[in-house]
PDB file of C-alpha atoms in Angstrom:
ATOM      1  CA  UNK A1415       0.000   0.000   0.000  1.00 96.00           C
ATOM      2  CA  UNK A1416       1.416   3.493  -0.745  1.00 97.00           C
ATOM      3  CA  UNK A1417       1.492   6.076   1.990  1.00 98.00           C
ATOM      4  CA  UNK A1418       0.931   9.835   1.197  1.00 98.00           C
ATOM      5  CA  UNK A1419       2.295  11.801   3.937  1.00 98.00           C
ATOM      6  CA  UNK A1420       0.800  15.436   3.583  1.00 98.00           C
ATOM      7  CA  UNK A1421       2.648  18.349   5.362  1.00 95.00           C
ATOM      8  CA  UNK A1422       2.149  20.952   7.548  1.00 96.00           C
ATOM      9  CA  UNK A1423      -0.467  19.578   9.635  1.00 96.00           C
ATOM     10  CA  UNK A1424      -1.845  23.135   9.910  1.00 97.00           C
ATOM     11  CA  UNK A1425      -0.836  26.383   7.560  1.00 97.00           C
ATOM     12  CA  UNK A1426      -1.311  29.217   9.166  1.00 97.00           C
ATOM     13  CA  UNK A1427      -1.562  32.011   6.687  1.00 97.00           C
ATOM     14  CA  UNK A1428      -3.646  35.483   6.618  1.00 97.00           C
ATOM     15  CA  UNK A1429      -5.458  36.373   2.712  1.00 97.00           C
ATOM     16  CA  UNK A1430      -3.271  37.055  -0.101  1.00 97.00           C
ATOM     17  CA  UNK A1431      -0.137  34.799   1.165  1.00 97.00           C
ATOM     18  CA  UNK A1432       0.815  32.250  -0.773  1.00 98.00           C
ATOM     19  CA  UNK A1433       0.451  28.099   0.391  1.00 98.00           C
ATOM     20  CA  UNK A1434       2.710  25.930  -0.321  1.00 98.00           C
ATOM     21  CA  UNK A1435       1.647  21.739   0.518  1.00 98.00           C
ATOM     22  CA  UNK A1436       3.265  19.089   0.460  1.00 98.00           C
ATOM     23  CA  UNK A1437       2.601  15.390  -0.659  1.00 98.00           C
ATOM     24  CA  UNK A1438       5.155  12.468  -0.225  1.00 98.00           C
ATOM     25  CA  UNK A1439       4.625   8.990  -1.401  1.00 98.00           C
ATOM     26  CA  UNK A1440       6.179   6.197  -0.091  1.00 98.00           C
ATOM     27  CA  UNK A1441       7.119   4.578  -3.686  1.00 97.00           C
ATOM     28  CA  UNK A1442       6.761   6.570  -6.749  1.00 97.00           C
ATOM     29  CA  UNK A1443       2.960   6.906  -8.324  1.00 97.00           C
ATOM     30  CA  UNK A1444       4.277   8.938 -11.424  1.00 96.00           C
ATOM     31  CA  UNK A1445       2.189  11.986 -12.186  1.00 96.00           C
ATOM     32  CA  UNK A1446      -1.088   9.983 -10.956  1.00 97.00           C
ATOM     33  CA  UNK A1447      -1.937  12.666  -8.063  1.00 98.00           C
ATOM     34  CA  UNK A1448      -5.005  14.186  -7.469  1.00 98.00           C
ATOM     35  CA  UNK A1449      -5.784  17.143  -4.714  1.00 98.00           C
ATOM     36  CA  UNK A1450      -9.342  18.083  -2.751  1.00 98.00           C
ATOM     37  CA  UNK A1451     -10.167  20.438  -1.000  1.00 98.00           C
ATOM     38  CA  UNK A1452     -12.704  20.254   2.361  1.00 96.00           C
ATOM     39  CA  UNK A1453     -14.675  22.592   3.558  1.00 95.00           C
ATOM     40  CA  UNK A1454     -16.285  22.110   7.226  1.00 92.00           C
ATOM     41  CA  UNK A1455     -20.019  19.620   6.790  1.00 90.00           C
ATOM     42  CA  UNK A1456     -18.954  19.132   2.871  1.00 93.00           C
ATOM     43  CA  UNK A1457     -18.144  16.700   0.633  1.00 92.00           C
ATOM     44  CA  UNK A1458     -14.533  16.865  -1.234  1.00 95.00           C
ATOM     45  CA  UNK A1459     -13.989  19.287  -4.204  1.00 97.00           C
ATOM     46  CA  UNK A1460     -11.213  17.782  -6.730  1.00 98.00           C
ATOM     47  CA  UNK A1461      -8.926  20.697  -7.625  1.00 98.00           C
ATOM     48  CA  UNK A1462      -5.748  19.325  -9.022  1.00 98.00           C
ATOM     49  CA  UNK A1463      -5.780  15.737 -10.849  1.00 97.00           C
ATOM     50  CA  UNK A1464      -2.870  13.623 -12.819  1.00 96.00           C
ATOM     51  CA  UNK A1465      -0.275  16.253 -10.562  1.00 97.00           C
ATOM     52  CA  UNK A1466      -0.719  19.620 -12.831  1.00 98.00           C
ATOM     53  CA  UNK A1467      -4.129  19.668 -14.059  1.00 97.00           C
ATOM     54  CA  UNK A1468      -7.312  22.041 -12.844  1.00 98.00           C
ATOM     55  CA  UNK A1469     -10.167  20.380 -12.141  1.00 97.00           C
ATOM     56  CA  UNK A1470     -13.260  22.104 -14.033  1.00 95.00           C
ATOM     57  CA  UNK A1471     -14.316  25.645 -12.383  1.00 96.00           C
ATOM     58  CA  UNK A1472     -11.166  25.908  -9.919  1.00 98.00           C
ATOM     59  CA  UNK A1473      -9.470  29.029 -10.385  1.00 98.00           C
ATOM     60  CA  UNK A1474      -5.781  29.597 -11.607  1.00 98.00           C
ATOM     61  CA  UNK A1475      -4.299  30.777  -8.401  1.00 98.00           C
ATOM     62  CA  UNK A1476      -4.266  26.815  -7.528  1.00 98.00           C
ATOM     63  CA  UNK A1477      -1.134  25.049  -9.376  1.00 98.00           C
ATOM     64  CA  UNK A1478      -0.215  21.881  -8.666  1.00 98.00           C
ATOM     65  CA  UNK A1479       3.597  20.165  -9.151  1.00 98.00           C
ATOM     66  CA  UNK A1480       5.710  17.017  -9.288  1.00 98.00           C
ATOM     67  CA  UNK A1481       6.416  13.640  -9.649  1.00 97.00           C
ATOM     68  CA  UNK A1482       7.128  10.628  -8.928  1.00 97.00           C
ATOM     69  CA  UNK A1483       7.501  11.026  -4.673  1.00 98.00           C
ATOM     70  CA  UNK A1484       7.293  14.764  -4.034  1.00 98.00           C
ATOM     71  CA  UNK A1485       4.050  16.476  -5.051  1.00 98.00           C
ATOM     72  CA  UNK A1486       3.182  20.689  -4.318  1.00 98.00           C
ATOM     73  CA  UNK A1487      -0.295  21.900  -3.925  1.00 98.00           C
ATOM     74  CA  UNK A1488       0.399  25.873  -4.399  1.00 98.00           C
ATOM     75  CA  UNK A1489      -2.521  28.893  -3.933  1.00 98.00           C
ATOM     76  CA  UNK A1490      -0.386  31.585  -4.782  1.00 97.00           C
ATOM     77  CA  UNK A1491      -3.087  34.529  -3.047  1.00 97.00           C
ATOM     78  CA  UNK A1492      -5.327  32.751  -0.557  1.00 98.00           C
ATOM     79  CA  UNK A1493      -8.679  34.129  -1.011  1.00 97.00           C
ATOM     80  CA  UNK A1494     -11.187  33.166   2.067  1.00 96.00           C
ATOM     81  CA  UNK A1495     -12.975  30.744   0.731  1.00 97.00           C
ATOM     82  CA  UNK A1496      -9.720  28.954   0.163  1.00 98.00           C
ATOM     83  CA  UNK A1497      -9.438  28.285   4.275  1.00 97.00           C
ATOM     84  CA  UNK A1498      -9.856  24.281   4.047  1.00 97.00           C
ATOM     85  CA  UNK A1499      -8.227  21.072   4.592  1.00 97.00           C
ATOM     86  CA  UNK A1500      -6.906  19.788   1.663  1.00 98.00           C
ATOM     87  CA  UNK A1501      -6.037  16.083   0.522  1.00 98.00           C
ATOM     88  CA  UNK A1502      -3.758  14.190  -1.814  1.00 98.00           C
ATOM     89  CA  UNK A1503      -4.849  10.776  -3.353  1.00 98.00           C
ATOM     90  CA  UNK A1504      -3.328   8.680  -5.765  1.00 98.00           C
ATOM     91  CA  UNK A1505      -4.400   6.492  -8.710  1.00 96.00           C
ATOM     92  CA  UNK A1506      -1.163   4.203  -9.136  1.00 95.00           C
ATOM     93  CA  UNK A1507      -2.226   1.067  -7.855  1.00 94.00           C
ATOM     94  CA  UNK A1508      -5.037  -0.413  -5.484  1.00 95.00           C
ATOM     95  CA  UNK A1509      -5.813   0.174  -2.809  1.00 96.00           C
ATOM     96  CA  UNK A1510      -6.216   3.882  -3.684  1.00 97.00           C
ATOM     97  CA  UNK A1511      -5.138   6.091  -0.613  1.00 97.00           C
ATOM     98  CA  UNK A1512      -5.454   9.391   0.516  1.00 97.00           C
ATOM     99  CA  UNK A1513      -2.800  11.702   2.743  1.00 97.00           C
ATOM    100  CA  UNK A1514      -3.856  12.981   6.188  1.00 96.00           C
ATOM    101  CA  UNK A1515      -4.596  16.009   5.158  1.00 96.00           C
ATOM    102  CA  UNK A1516      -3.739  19.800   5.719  1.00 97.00           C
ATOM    103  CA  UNK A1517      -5.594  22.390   7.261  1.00 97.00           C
ATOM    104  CA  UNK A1518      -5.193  25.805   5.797  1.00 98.00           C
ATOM    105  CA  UNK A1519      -6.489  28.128   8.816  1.00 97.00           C
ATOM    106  CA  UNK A1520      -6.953  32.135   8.804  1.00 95.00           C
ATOM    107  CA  UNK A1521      -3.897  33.494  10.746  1.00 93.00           C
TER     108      UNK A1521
ATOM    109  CA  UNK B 844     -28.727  19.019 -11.856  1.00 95.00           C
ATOM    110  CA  UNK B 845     -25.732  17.159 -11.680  1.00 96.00           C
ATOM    111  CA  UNK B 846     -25.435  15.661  -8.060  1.00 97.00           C
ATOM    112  CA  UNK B 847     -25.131  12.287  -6.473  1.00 98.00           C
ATOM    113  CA  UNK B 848     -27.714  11.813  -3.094  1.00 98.00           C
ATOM    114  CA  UNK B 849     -26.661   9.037  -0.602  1.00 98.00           C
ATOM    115  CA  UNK B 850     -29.281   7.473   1.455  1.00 98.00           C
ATOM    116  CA  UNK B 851     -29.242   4.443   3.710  1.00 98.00           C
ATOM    117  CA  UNK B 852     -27.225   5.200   6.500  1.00 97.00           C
ATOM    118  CA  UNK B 853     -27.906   4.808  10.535  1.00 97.00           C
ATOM    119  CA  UNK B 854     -27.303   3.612  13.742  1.00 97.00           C
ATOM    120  CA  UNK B 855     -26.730  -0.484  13.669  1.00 98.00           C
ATOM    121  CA  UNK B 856     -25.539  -2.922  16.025  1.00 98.00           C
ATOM    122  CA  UNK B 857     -22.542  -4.468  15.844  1.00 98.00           C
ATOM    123  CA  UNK B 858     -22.914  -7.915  13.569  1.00 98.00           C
ATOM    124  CA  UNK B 859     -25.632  -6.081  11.586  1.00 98.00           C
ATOM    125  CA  UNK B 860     -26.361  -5.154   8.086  1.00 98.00           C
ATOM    126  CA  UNK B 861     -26.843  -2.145   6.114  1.00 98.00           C
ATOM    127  CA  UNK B 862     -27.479  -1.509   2.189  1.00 98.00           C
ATOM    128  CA  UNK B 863     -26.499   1.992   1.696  1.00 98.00           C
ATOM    129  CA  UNK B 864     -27.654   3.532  -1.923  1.00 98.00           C
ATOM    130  CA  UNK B 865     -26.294   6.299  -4.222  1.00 98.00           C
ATOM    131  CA  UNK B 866     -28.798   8.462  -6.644  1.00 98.00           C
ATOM    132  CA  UNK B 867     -27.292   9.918  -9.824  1.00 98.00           C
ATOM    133  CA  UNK B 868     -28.951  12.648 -11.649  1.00 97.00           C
ATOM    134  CA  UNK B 869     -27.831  15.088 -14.303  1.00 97.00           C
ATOM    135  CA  UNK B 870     -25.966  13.085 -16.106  1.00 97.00           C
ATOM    136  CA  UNK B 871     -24.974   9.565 -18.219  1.00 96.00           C
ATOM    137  CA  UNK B 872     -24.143   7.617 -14.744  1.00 97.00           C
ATOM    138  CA  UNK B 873     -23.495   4.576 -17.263  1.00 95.00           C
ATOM    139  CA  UNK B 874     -20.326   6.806 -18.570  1.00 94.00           C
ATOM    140  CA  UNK B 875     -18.772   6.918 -15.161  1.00 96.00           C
ATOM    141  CA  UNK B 876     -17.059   4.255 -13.005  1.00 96.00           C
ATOM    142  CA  UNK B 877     -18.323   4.784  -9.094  1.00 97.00           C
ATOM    143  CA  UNK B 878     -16.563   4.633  -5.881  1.00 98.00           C
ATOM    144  CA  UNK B 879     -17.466   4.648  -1.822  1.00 98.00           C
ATOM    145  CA  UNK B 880     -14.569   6.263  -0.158  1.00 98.00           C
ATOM    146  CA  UNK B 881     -15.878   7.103   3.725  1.00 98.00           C
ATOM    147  CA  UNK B 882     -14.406   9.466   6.543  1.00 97.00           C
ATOM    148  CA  UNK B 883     -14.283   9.014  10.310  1.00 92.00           C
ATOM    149  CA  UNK B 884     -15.867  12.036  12.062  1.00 75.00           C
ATOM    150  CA  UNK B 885     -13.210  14.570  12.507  1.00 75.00           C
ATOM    151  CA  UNK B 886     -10.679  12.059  10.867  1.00 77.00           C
ATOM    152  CA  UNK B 887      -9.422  11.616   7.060  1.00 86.00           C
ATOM    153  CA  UNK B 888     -10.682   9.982   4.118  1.00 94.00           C
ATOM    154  CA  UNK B 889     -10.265   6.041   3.188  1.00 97.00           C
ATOM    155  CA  UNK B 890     -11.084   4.657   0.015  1.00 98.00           C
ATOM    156  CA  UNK B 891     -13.661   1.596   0.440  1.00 98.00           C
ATOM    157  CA  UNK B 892     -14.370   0.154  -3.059  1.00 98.00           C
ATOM    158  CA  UNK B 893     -15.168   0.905  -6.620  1.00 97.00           C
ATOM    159  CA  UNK B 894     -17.255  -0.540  -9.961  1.00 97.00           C
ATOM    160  CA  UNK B 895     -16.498   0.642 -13.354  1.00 95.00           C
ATOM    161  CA  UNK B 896     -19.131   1.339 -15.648  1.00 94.00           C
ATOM    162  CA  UNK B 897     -19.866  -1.861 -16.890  1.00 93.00           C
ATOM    163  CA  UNK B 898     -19.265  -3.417 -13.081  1.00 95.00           C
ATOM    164  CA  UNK B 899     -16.533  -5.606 -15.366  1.00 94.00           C
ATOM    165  CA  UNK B 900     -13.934  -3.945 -12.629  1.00 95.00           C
ATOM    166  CA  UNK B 901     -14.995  -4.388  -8.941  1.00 97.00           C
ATOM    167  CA  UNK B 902     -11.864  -3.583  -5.877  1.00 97.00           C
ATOM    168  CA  UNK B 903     -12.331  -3.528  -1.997  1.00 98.00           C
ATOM    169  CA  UNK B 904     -10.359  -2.393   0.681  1.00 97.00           C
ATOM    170  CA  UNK B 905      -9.017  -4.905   3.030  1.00 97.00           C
ATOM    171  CA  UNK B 906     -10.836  -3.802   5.506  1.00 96.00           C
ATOM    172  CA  UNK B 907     -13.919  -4.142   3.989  1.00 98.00           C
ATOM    173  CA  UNK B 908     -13.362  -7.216   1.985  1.00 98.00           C
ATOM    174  CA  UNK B 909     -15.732 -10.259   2.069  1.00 97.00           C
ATOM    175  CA  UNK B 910     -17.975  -8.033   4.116  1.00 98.00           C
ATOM    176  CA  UNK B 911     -19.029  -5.208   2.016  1.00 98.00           C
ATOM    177  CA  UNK B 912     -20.591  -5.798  -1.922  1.00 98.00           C
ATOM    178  CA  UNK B 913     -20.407  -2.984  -4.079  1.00 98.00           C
ATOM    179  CA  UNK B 914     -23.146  -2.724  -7.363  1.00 98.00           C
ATOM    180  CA  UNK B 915     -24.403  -0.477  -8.991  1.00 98.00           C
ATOM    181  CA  UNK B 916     -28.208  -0.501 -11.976  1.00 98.00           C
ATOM    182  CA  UNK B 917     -27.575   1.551 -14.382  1.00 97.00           C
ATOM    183  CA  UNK B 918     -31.224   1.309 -15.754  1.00 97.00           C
ATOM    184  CA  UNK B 919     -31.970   3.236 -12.135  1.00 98.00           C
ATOM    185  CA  UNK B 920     -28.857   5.597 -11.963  1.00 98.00           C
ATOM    186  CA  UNK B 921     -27.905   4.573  -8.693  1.00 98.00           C
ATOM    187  CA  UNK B 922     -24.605   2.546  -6.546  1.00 98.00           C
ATOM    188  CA  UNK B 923     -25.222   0.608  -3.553  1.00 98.00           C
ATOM    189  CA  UNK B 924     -22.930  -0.778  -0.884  1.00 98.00           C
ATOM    190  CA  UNK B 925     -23.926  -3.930   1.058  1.00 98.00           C
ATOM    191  CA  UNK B 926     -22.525  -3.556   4.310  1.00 98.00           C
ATOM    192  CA  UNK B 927     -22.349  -6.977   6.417  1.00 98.00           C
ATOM    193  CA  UNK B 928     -20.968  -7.834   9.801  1.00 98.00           C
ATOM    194  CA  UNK B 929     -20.359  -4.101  10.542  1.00 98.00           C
ATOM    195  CA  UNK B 930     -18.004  -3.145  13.394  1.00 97.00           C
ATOM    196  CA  UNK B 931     -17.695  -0.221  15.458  1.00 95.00           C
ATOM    197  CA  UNK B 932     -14.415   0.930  13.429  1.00 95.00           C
ATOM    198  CA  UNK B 933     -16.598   1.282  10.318  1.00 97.00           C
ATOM    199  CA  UNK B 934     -18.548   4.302  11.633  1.00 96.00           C
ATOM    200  CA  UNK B 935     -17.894   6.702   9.381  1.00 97.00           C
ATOM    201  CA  UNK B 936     -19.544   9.202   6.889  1.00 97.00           C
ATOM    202  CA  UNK B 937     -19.988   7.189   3.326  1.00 98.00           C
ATOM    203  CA  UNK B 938     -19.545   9.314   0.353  1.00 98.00           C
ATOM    204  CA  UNK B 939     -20.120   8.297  -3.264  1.00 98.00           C
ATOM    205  CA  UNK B 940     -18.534   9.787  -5.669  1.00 98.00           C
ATOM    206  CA  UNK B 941     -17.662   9.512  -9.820  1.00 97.00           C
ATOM    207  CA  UNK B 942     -15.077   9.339 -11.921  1.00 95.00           C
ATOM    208  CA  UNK B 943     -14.960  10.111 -15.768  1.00 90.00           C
ATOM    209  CA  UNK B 944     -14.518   6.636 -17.932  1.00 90.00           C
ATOM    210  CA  UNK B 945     -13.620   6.739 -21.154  1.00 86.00           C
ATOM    211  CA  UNK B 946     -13.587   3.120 -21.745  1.00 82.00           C
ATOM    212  CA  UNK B 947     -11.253   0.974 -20.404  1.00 82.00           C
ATOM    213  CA  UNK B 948      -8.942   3.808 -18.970  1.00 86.00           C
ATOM    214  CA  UNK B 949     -10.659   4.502 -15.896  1.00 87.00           C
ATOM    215  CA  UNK B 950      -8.601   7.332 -14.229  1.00 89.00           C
ATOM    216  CA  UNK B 951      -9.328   6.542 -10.882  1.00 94.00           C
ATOM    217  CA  UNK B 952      -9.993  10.407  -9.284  1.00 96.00           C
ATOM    218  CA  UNK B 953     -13.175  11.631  -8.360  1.00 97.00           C
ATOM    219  CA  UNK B 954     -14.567  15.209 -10.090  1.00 96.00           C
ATOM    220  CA  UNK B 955     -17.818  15.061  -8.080  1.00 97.00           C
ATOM    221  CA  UNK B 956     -18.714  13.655  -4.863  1.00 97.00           C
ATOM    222  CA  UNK B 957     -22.577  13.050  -2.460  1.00 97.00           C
ATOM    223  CA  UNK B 958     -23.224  14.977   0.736  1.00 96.00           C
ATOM    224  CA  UNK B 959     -22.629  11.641   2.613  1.00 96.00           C
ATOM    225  CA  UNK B 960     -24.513   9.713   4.647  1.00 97.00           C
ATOM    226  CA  UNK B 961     -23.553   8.774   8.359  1.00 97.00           C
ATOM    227  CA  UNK B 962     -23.302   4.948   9.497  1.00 97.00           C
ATOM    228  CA  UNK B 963     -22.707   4.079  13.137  1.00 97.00           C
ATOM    229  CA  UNK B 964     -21.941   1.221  14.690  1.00 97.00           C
ATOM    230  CA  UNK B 965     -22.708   0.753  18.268  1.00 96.00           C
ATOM    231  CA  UNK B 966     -24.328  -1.468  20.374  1.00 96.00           C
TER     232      UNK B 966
END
């Protein structure tokens, strides 16, 4: 089973900073990453999938970068509606897993 | 609209059954492969198991394996997930959610996910 280890934890950041998160695998899964983010009582919104690409409607201050082990999630002006916890998942192999998450909070 | 509406869950006892279900509207639900993935209040998410289109591809978790059955009719737009033998440690919110097929590649993320629906376990 691959292991996504997301970090921070917690991002503490005030609007118009820029995030930077982190995604490690514990064996390579290529460019098959995908990113959600989590709002408090809803369901996951896919923003990034295959590493680089937008999900439909998410704007273009999300990016997303890497390969292989070391993935970036990067908001380059946090808006508020950005505050969220946001996951990495991969596609590589079964089982499909998810990383623990990171919690983008308002400084 | 396009949306996905679970229904199903509740409070069983330990050793019991539940069948949860998954309503698709707003668009071809035979053109997308399906997955439960389920979250632990206040914890992460955890992939359970998914059905292609056809239901030609069905995979389980461990943890769920020989105890959960995953289908799906897509003559009724809907998923279901036959829970058996439930234990406490599979309380959780159950989420379905789809993922764009375009025949056999099935690229396994999901671009639009249910409100949930919350399962507990306890005796």
């Amino acid at each position: 089973e691959i292991v996504l280890t997301q970090s921070p934890g917690t991002l503490s950041l005030s609007p118009g900073e820029r995030a930077t998160l982190s995604c490690r695998a514990s064996q390579s899964v290529t460019s098959y990453l995908a990113w959600y983010q989590q709002k408090p009582g809803q369901a996951p919104r896919l923003v990034i999938y295959d590493a680089s690409n937008r999900a439909t409607g998410i704007p273009a201050r999300f990016s997303g970068s890497g390969s292989g082990t070391d993935f970036t999630l990067t908001i380059s002006s946090l808006e508020p509606e950005d505050f969220a916890v946001y996951y990495c998942q991969h596609r590589s192999n079964w089982p499909l897993t998810f990383g623990g998450g990171t919690k983008v909070e308002i400084k | 609209e396009v949306q996905l509406v679970e229904s199903g869950g509740g409070l069983v006892k330990p050793g019991g059954s539940l069948r949860l279900s998954c309503a698709a509207s707003g668009f071809t639900f035979s053109s997308y492969s399906m997955t439960w993935v389920r979250q632990t209040p206040g914890k992460g998410l955890e992939w359970v198991s998914s059905i292609s289109s056809s239901s030609r591809y069905i995979y389980y978790a461990d943890s769920v394996k020989g105890r959960f059955t995953i289908s799906r009719d897509n003559a009724k737009n809907s998923l279901y997930l036959q829970m058996n033998s439930l234990r406490a440690e599979d309380t959780a919110v159950y989420y379905c959610a789809r993922t764009p097929t375009y025949g056999d590649f099935i690229p396994w993320y999901f671009d639009l996910w249910g409100r949930g629906t919350l399962v507990t376990v306890s005796s």
